[in-house]
Amino acid sequence: MFMSRSRVQRWAILLLTVGLLAVVPIAASAQTQADVDRAERNREIAEARKSEAYRDYQRVTAQLDEAVEKYMQLWAEREEITYRIQLMEQAAARYQEEAAELNERARSIVIDAYISGQRNLVGSAFTASSIQELVTSQALIGRATERELESLDNLDAVSRQAERSSAELAVRRADVAANQEAAAVVVDEIEELRQEQGAILAKADDILHAAIDRYNKELNEKRVEDARIRRQQAEKSASRPGAAGGAPPEATPGFMCPVHGRTSFIDSWGFARSGGRRHKGVDMFAARNTPIVAVVDGRIKFSSNSLGGLSTHLYADNGTVYYYTHLEGHPTDITSGQTVTKGTIVGYVGNSGNARYTSPHVHFEIRPNGKAVNPYPTVRSAC
């Protein structure tokens, strides 16, 4: 017995409807369970964010940021003072050289007086307690010619300026010593805070780790936004954009954090450095020997000099150069000139070069087309 076409269609619709009813609750049930799991996870994380351990982590992180910023300010101040000392030493050397020449001229006047029998001038030379007393003595002034009088006046002025410069140098050197003592205290504080932060993480369970990861992500997003606002304000004040604005995204594709471990850093672009230089990187503080990795694929070059100490250059295919310096050492399993992949260890955190009296860190630069730009926005987004 055959069914009519209309009955077949009705049966097909009925079977299809039953099938759909059987499938829909399963999908809805699976989706609902995922929502429930997600909600439960969020609830647990929210509870973890109320815990004492979580508040301790927030406190330590805030204190660590403050300590790093204080250290960087002290470093900038020390570099500025050191630069001024260098300028003052150069000026003092010129004063001493000029004073020596003028002093020799004063001696010539005395010798000429001795030869010509001017005993009063010779007596003044022997009894004078200082060069200033001699050059201002009436006996010498009376003997000197007009040109010689000008030389004597210059000698008096130069000698006094040399004394003032020497006294000011002593004050500046004392400032450097005080700065170094203050910086040493902050370095100890940074190390203690790192250890405390590490202890919190070591004891944290999976839920607390998730809460801390979320907190760090939110904190980094805020830092990036704050840095963006500061850059905009600086560019507006300067009436033009510049290297302080950071690297465009197309210059750093696939970028990863250069420090493979916990690190602390601030936006220190433009801070004072010795020799009148300005800071053209970001100083990323971390425990000594923390691995430093290639941020992208590229070719590496190892080098060493008195300023940066041990360094690594990473040359990306798109022309951007990444520079790491003040390293503790280079890896032994790769050689300079070798091509490496992103994430390969290319050095270790240290304080070599002129950073030997600082806390271990890596000075990191980004140079699109060979010119350094502020790396902080890129690094902050990745670390």
CSV table of C-alpha atoms in Angstrom, one decimal:
chain,number,residue,atom,x,y,z
A,1,MET,CA,0.0,0.0,0.0
A,2,PHE,CA,1.4,3.3,-1.1
A,3,MET,CA,1.0,6.5,0.8
A,4,SER,CA,0.0,9.6,-1.1
A,5,ARG,CA,2.6,12.3,-1.8
A,6,SER,CA,0.9,14.7,0.7
A,7,ARG,CA,1.1,12.1,3.5
A,8,VAL,CA,4.7,11.5,2.8
A,9,GLN,CA,5.5,15.2,3.0
A,10,ARG,CA,3.6,15.4,6.3
A,11,TRP,CA,5.5,12.5,7.7
A,12,ALA,CA,8.8,14.1,6.6
A,13,ILE,CA,8.0,17.4,8.3
A,14,LEU,CA,7.0,15.6,11.4
A,15,LEU,CA,10.3,13.6,11.5
A,16,LEU,CA,12.3,16.7,10.8
A,17,THR,CA,10.6,18.6,13.6
A,18,VAL,CA,11.2,15.8,16.1
A,19,GLY,CA,14.8,15.7,15.1
A,20,LEU,CA,15.2,19.4,15.6
A,21,LEU,CA,13.6,19.2,19.0
A,22,ALA,CA,16.0,16.5,19.9
A,23,VAL,CA,19.0,18.5,18.8
A,24,VAL,CA,18.2,21.9,20.1
A,25,PRO,CA,18.1,21.1,23.8
A,26,ILE,CA,21.5,19.4,23.6
A,27,ALA,CA,23.1,22.5,22.0
A,28,ALA,CA,21.3,24.8,24.5
A,29,SER,CA,22.3,22.6,27.3
A,30,ALA,CA,26.0,22.7,26.2
A,31,GLN,CA,26.0,26.4,25.8
A,32,THR,CA,24.3,26.9,29.2
A,33,GLN,CA,26.9,24.7,30.9
A,34,ALA,CA,29.7,26.7,29.3
A,35,ASP,CA,28.1,29.9,30.6
A,36,VAL,CA,27.7,28.3,34.0
A,37,ASP,CA,31.4,27.3,34.1
A,38,ARG,CA,32.5,30.7,33.0
A,39,ALA,CA,30.3,32.4,35.6
A,40,GLU,CA,31.6,30.1,38.3
A,41,ARG,CA,35.2,30.9,37.2
A,42,ASN,CA,34.5,34.6,37.3
A,43,ARG,CA,32.9,34.3,40.7
A,44,GLU,CA,35.9,32.4,42.1
A,45,ILE,CA,38.3,35.0,40.6
A,46,ALA,CA,36.2,37.8,42.2
A,47,GLU,CA,36.4,36.0,45.5
A,48,ALA,CA,40.2,35.6,45.1
A,49,ARG,CA,40.5,39.4,44.5
A,50,LYS,CA,39.1,39.9,48.0
A,51,SER,CA,41.8,37.7,49.6
A,52,GLU,CA,44.6,39.0,51.7
A,53,ALA,CA,47.2,37.4,49.3
A,54,TYR,CA,45.7,39.3,46.4
A,55,ARG,CA,45.8,42.6,48.3
A,56,ASP,CA,49.4,41.8,49.3
A,57,TYR,CA,50.3,41.3,45.6
A,58,GLN,CA,48.7,44.6,44.7
A,59,ARG,CA,50.6,46.4,47.5
A,60,VAL,CA,53.9,44.9,46.6
A,61,THR,CA,53.5,45.6,42.9
A,62,ALA,CA,52.6,49.3,43.6
A,63,GLN,CA,55.6,49.6,45.9
A,64,LEU,CA,57.9,48.0,43.3
A,65,ASP,CA,56.7,50.4,40.6
A,66,GLU,CA,57.4,53.3,43.0
A,67,ALA,CA,60.8,52.0,43.9
A,68,VAL,CA,61.8,51.5,40.2
A,69,GLU,CA,60.6,55.0,39.4
A,70,LYS,CA,62.5,56.4,42.3
A,71,TYR,CA,65.6,54.5,41.3
A,72,MET,CA,65.4,55.8,37.7
A,73,GLN,CA,65.0,59.4,38.9
A,74,LEU,CA,68.1,59.0,41.1
A,75,TRP,CA,70.0,57.5,38.2
A,76,ALA,CA,68.9,60.5,36.0
A,77,GLU,CA,70.0,62.9,38.7
A,78,ARG,CA,73.3,61.2,39.1
A,79,GLU,CA,74.0,61.3,35.4
A,80,GLU,CA,73.1,65.0,35.2
A,81,ILE,CA,75.4,65.8,38.2
A,82,THR,CA,78.2,63.6,36.6
A,83,TYR,CA,77.9,65.5,33.3
A,84,ARG,CA,78.1,68.8,35.1
A,85,ILE,CA,81.2,67.6,37.0
A,86,GLN,CA,82.8,66.6,33.7
A,87,LEU,CA,82.2,70.1,32.4
A,88,MET,CA,83.5,71.7,35.6
A,89,GLU,CA,86.6,69.5,35.5
A,90,GLN,CA,87.3,70.6,31.9
A,91,ALA,CA,86.9,74.3,32.9
A,92,ALA,CA,89.1,73.7,36.0
A,93,ALA,CA,91.8,72.2,33.8
A,94,ARG,CA,91.7,75.3,31.6
A,95,TYR,CA,91.8,77.6,34.6
A,96,GLN,CA,94.9,75.7,35.9
A,97,GLU,CA,96.6,75.8,32.6
A,98,GLU,CA,96.0,79.5,32.2
A,99,ALA,CA,97.0,80.2,35.8
A,100,ALA,CA,100.2,78.3,35.3
A,101,GLU,CA,101.1,80.5,32.3
A,102,LEU,CA,100.3,83.7,34.2
A,103,ASN,CA,102.1,82.5,37.2
A,104,GLU,CA,105.2,81.9,35.2
A,105,ARG,CA,104.9,85.5,33.9
A,106,ALA,CA,104.7,86.7,37.5
A,107,ARG,CA,107.9,84.8,38.3
A,108,SER,CA,109.6,86.4,35.4
A,109,ILE,CA,108.8,89.8,36.7
A,110,VAL,CA,110.3,88.8,40.1
A,111,ILE,CA,113.4,87.4,38.5
A,112,ASP,CA,113.8,90.5,36.4
A,113,ALA,CA,113.5,92.6,39.6
A,114,TYR,CA,116.1,90.5,41.3
A,115,ILE,CA,118.5,90.9,38.4
A,116,SER,CA,117.9,94.7,38.4
A,117,GLY,CA,118.3,95.0,42.1
A,118,GLN,CA,114.7,95.6,43.1
A,119,ARG,CA,115.0,94.1,46.6
A,120,ASN,CA,111.6,95.2,47.8
A,121,LEU,CA,109.9,93.2,45.1
A,122,VAL,CA,112.0,90.1,45.8
A,123,GLY,CA,111.2,90.4,49.5
A,124,SER,CA,107.5,90.6,48.7
A,125,ALA,CA,107.8,87.4,46.7
A,126,PHE,CA,109.4,85.5,49.6
A,127,THR,CA,106.9,86.8,52.2
A,128,ALA,CA,103.7,86.4,50.1
A,129,SER,CA,101.5,83.6,51.5
A,130,SER,CA,99.6,83.1,48.2
A,131,ILE,CA,99.8,84.0,44.6
A,132,GLN,CA,96.9,86.4,45.1
A,133,GLU,CA,98.9,88.3,47.8
A,134,LEU,CA,101.9,88.5,45.5
A,135,VAL,CA,100.1,89.8,42.4
A,136,THR,CA,98.2,92.4,44.4
A,137,SER,CA,101.3,93.6,46.2
A,138,GLN,CA,102.3,97.2,45.5
A,139,ALA,CA,105.9,96.1,44.9
A,140,LEU,CA,105.0,93.9,42.0
A,141,ILE,CA,102.4,96.3,40.6
A,142,GLY,CA,104.9,99.1,40.7
A,143,ARG,CA,107.4,97.0,38.8
A,144,ALA,CA,105.1,95.7,36.1
A,145,THR,CA,104.5,97.3,32.7
A,146,GLU,CA,100.9,98.0,31.5
A,147,ARG,CA,100.8,94.7,29.6
A,148,GLU,CA,102.2,92.9,32.6
A,149,LEU,CA,99.6,94.5,34.8
A,150,GLU,CA,96.9,93.1,32.6
A,151,SER,CA,98.5,89.7,33.0
A,152,LEU,CA,98.6,90.0,36.7
A,153,ASP,CA,95.0,91.0,36.9
A,154,ASN,CA,94.1,88.0,34.8
A,155,LEU,CA,96.2,85.7,37.1
A,156,ASP,CA,94.4,87.0,40.1
A,157,ALA,CA,91.0,86.5,38.6
A,158,VAL,CA,91.8,83.0,37.2
A,159,SER,CA,93.4,81.9,40.4
A,160,ARG,CA,90.3,82.9,42.4
A,161,GLN,CA,88.0,81.2,39.8
A,162,ALA,CA,90.1,78.0,40.0
A,163,GLU,CA,89.6,78.0,43.8
A,164,ARG,CA,85.8,78.5,43.4
A,165,SER,CA,85.7,75.7,40.8
A,166,SER,CA,87.6,73.4,43.1
A,167,ALA,CA,85.2,74.1,46.0
A,168,GLU,CA,82.2,73.5,43.8
A,169,LEU,CA,83.6,70.3,42.4
A,170,ALA,CA,84.0,69.0,46.0
A,171,VAL,CA,80.3,69.8,46.6
A,172,ARG,CA,79.2,68.1,43.4
A,173,ARG,CA,81.2,65.0,44.2
A,174,ALA,CA,79.6,64.9,47.6
A,175,ASP,CA,76.2,65.0,45.8
A,176,VAL,CA,77.2,62.0,43.7
A,177,ALA,CA,78.2,60.1,46.8
A,178,ALA,CA,75.0,60.9,48.5
A,179,ASN,CA,73.0,59.9,45.4
A,180,GLN,CA,74.8,56.6,45.2
A,181,GLU,CA,74.0,55.8,48.9
A,182,ALA,CA,70.4,56.6,48.3
A,183,ALA,CA,70.3,54.5,45.2
A,184,ALA,CA,71.9,51.6,47.0
A,185,VAL,CA,69.1,51.7,49.6
A,186,VAL,CA,66.5,51.7,46.8
A,187,VAL,CA,68.2,48.7,45.1
A,188,ASP,CA,68.0,46.7,48.3
A,189,GLU,CA,64.3,47.7,48.5
A,190,ILE,CA,63.7,46.5,45.0
A,191,GLU,CA,65.3,43.2,45.7
A,192,GLU,CA,63.2,42.7,48.9
A,193,LEU,CA,60.0,43.5,47.0
A,194,ARG,CA,60.9,41.1,44.2
A,195,GLN,CA,61.4,38.3,46.7
A,196,GLU,CA,58.1,39.1,48.4
A,197,GLN,CA,56.3,39.2,45.1
A,198,GLY,CA,57.8,35.9,44.2
A,199,ALA,CA,56.8,34.3,47.5
A,200,ILE,CA,53.2,35.4,47.0
A,201,LEU,CA,53.2,33.8,43.5
A,202,ALA,CA,54.8,30.6,44.7
A,203,LYS,CA,52.0,30.1,47.3
A,204,ALA,CA,49.2,31.1,45.0
A,205,ASP,CA,46.7,28.5,43.7
A,206,ASP,CA,45.3,28.3,40.2
A,207,ILE,CA,42.4,30.7,41.0
A,208,LEU,CA,44.7,33.3,42.6
A,209,HIS,CA,47.1,33.1,39.7
A,210,ALA,CA,44.2,33.8,37.4
A,211,ALA,CA,43.1,36.7,39.5
A,212,ILE,CA,46.7,38.1,39.5
A,213,ASP,CA,47.1,37.6,35.7
A,214,ARG,CA,43.8,39.5,35.2
A,215,TYR,CA,45.1,42.3,37.5
A,216,ASN,CA,48.4,42.5,35.6
A,217,LYS,CA,46.6,42.7,32.3
A,218,GLU,CA,44.4,45.5,33.6
A,219,LEU,CA,47.4,47.3,35.1
A,220,ASN,CA,49.3,47.1,31.8
A,221,GLU,CA,46.4,48.4,29.8
A,222,LYS,CA,46.2,51.4,32.2
A,223,ARG,CA,49.9,52.0,31.9
A,224,VAL,CA,49.8,51.9,28.1
A,225,GLU,CA,46.9,54.3,28.1
A,226,ASP,CA,48.6,56.6,30.6
A,227,ALA,CA,51.8,56.5,28.4
A,228,ARG,CA,49.7,57.3,25.3
A,229,ILE,CA,48.2,60.3,27.0
A,230,ARG,CA,51.6,61.6,28.1
A,231,ARG,CA,53.0,61.2,24.6
A,232,GLN,CA,50.1,63.1,23.1
A,233,GLN,CA,50.5,65.9,25.6
A,234,ALA,CA,54.3,66.0,25.0
A,235,GLU,CA,53.8,66.1,21.2
A,236,LYS,CA,51.1,68.8,21.6
A,237,SER,CA,53.5,70.9,23.6
A,238,ALA,CA,56.2,70.3,21.1
A,239,SER,CA,53.8,71.1,18.2
A,240,ARG,CA,55.1,68.0,16.3
A,241,PRO,CA,55.2,64.2,16.8
A,242,GLY,CA,58.6,62.6,17.4
A,243,ALA,CA,60.5,59.5,18.5
A,244,ALA,CA,58.9,59.7,22.0
A,245,GLY,CA,55.7,58.5,20.4
A,246,GLY,CA,57.1,54.9,20.0
A,247,ALA,CA,57.2,52.5,17.1
A,248,PRO,CA,54.3,52.0,14.7
A,249,PRO,CA,52.8,48.5,14.9
A,250,GLU,CA,54.0,47.7,11.4
A,251,ALA,CA,57.6,48.2,12.6
A,252,THR,CA,57.3,45.4,15.2
A,253,PRO,CA,55.1,42.7,13.9
A,254,GLY,CA,54.8,39.6,16.2
A,255,PHE,CA,56.7,41.3,19.0
A,256,MET,CA,57.1,39.4,22.2
A,257,CYS,CA,58.4,40.5,25.7
A,258,PRO,CA,62.3,40.7,25.6
A,259,VAL,CA,62.6,39.5,29.3
A,260,HIS,CA,61.6,35.9,29.9
A,261,GLY,CA,60.6,36.3,33.6
A,262,ARG,CA,59.3,38.9,36.0
A,263,THR,CA,60.4,42.4,35.2
A,264,SER,CA,59.8,46.0,36.3
A,265,PHE,CA,60.2,49.1,34.2
A,266,ILE,CA,58.9,52.6,33.7
A,267,ASP,CA,58.7,55.1,30.7
A,268,SER,CA,62.2,56.6,31.1
A,269,TRP,CA,62.6,57.8,27.5
A,270,GLY,CA,64.6,61.1,27.5
A,271,PHE,CA,66.0,60.9,31.0
A,272,ALA,CA,69.4,62.5,31.4
A,273,ARG,CA,72.5,60.4,30.8
A,274,SER,CA,76.2,61.2,31.2
A,275,GLY,CA,78.0,63.3,28.6
A,276,GLY,CA,74.8,65.3,28.0
A,277,ARG,CA,73.1,62.4,26.3
A,278,ARG,CA,69.4,61.4,26.7
A,279,HIS,CA,68.0,57.9,27.5
A,280,LYS,CA,66.9,56.3,24.2
A,281,GLY,CA,65.5,53.0,25.6
A,282,VAL,CA,63.7,51.3,28.4
A,283,ASP,CA,65.6,49.8,31.4
A,284,MET,CA,63.9,46.5,32.3
A,285,PHE,CA,64.9,45.4,35.8
A,286,ALA,CA,64.9,41.7,36.6
A,287,ALA,CA,66.9,39.2,38.6
A,288,ARG,CA,70.5,38.6,37.5
A,289,ASN,CA,70.8,36.0,34.8
A,290,THR,CA,67.1,36.1,33.8
A,291,PRO,CA,67.0,35.0,30.2
A,292,ILE,CA,66.7,37.7,27.4
A,293,VAL,CA,65.0,36.5,24.3
A,294,ALA,CA,64.7,37.4,20.6
A,295,VAL,CA,61.5,39.5,20.3
A,296,VAL,CA,61.1,38.5,16.6
A,297,ASP,CA,62.9,36.3,14.1
A,298,GLY,CA,66.1,37.7,12.9
A,299,ARG,CA,69.9,37.7,12.7
A,300,ILE,CA,71.9,38.4,15.9
A,301,LYS,CA,75.2,40.1,16.5
A,302,PHE,CA,77.1,40.0,19.9
A,303,SER,CA,79.4,42.8,20.9
A,304,SER,CA,81.1,44.4,23.9
A,305,ASN,CA,82.3,47.9,24.8
A,306,SER,CA,83.0,50.0,27.9
A,307,LEU,CA,79.7,51.9,27.7
A,308,GLY,CA,77.1,49.2,27.2
A,309,GLY,CA,79.2,46.2,28.3
A,310,LEU,CA,78.0,43.0,26.7
A,311,SER,CA,75.4,43.6,24.1
A,312,THR,CA,73.2,41.9,21.5
A,313,HIS,CA,71.8,43.4,18.3
A,314,LEU,CA,68.8,41.7,16.6
A,315,TYR,CA,68.2,42.5,12.9
A,316,ALA,CA,64.7,41.8,11.8
A,317,ASP,CA,63.9,41.2,8.1
A,318,ASN,CA,61.7,44.4,7.9
A,319,GLY,CA,64.7,46.6,8.8
A,320,THR,CA,63.9,47.1,12.5
A,321,VAL,CA,66.9,46.7,14.8
A,322,TYR,CA,66.5,45.6,18.4
A,323,TYR,CA,69.3,46.4,20.9
A,324,TYR,CA,69.9,44.7,24.3
A,325,THR,CA,72.8,45.8,26.5
A,326,HIS,CA,74.4,45.7,30.0
A,327,LEU,CA,74.0,41.9,29.8
A,328,GLU,CA,75.6,39.4,32.2
A,329,GLY,CA,76.5,37.1,29.4
A,330,HIS,CA,75.7,35.6,26.0
A,331,PRO,CA,74.4,32.1,25.3
A,332,THR,CA,77.1,29.5,24.4
A,333,ASP,CA,74.9,27.4,22.0
A,334,ILE,CA,74.6,30.1,19.3
A,335,THR,CA,77.1,32.3,17.6
A,336,SER,CA,77.2,35.9,16.5
A,337,GLY,CA,75.8,36.3,13.0
A,338,GLN,CA,73.5,33.4,13.4
A,339,THR,CA,69.8,33.6,12.4
A,340,VAL,CA,67.4,32.8,15.3
A,341,THR,CA,63.7,32.4,15.8
A,342,LYS,CA,61.5,34.4,18.1
A,343,GLY,CA,61.9,33.3,21.7
A,344,THR,CA,65.5,32.2,21.4
A,345,ILE,CA,67.7,33.2,24.4
A,346,VAL,CA,70.1,35.8,23.2
A,347,GLY,CA,71.5,37.0,26.5
A,348,TYR,CA,71.1,37.2,30.3
A,349,VAL,CA,70.2,40.2,32.5
A,350,GLY,CA,73.2,41.8,34.2
A,351,ASN,CA,74.8,45.2,34.8
A,352,SER,CA,77.9,45.2,32.6
A,353,GLY,CA,79.6,48.3,31.1
A,354,ASN,CA,78.9,51.7,32.8
A,355,ALA,CA,75.9,50.1,34.6
A,356,ARG,CA,78.2,48.1,36.9
A,357,TYR,CA,77.0,50.1,40.0
A,358,THR,CA,73.3,49.7,39.2
A,359,SER,CA,70.7,47.1,39.8
A,360,PRO,CA,70.7,44.2,37.2
A,361,HIS,CA,68.6,45.2,34.2
A,362,VAL,CA,68.6,45.1,30.4
A,363,HIS,CA,68.6,48.4,28.4
A,364,PHE,CA,66.4,47.7,25.5
A,365,GLU,CA,66.0,49.8,22.3
A,366,ILE,CA,63.8,49.6,19.2
A,367,ARG,CA,65.2,51.2,16.1
A,368,PRO,CA,62.9,51.2,13.0
A,369,ASN,CA,65.1,52.0,10.0
A,370,GLY,CA,68.1,52.4,12.4
A,371,LYS,CA,66.7,55.3,14.5
A,372,ALA,CA,65.7,54.8,18.1
A,373,VAL,CA,62.2,55.4,19.2
A,374,ASN,CA,60.5,55.1,22.6
A,375,PRO,CA,60.2,51.3,23.2
A,376,TYR,CA,58.0,51.6,26.3
A,377,PRO,CA,54.5,51.4,24.6
A,378,THR,CA,55.5,48.3,22.6
A,379,VAL,CA,57.2,46.6,25.5
A,380,ARG,CA,54.5,47.5,28.0
A,381,SER,CA,51.9,45.9,25.7
A,382,ALA,CA,53.9,42.7,25.4
A,383,CYS,CA,55.2,42.2,29.0
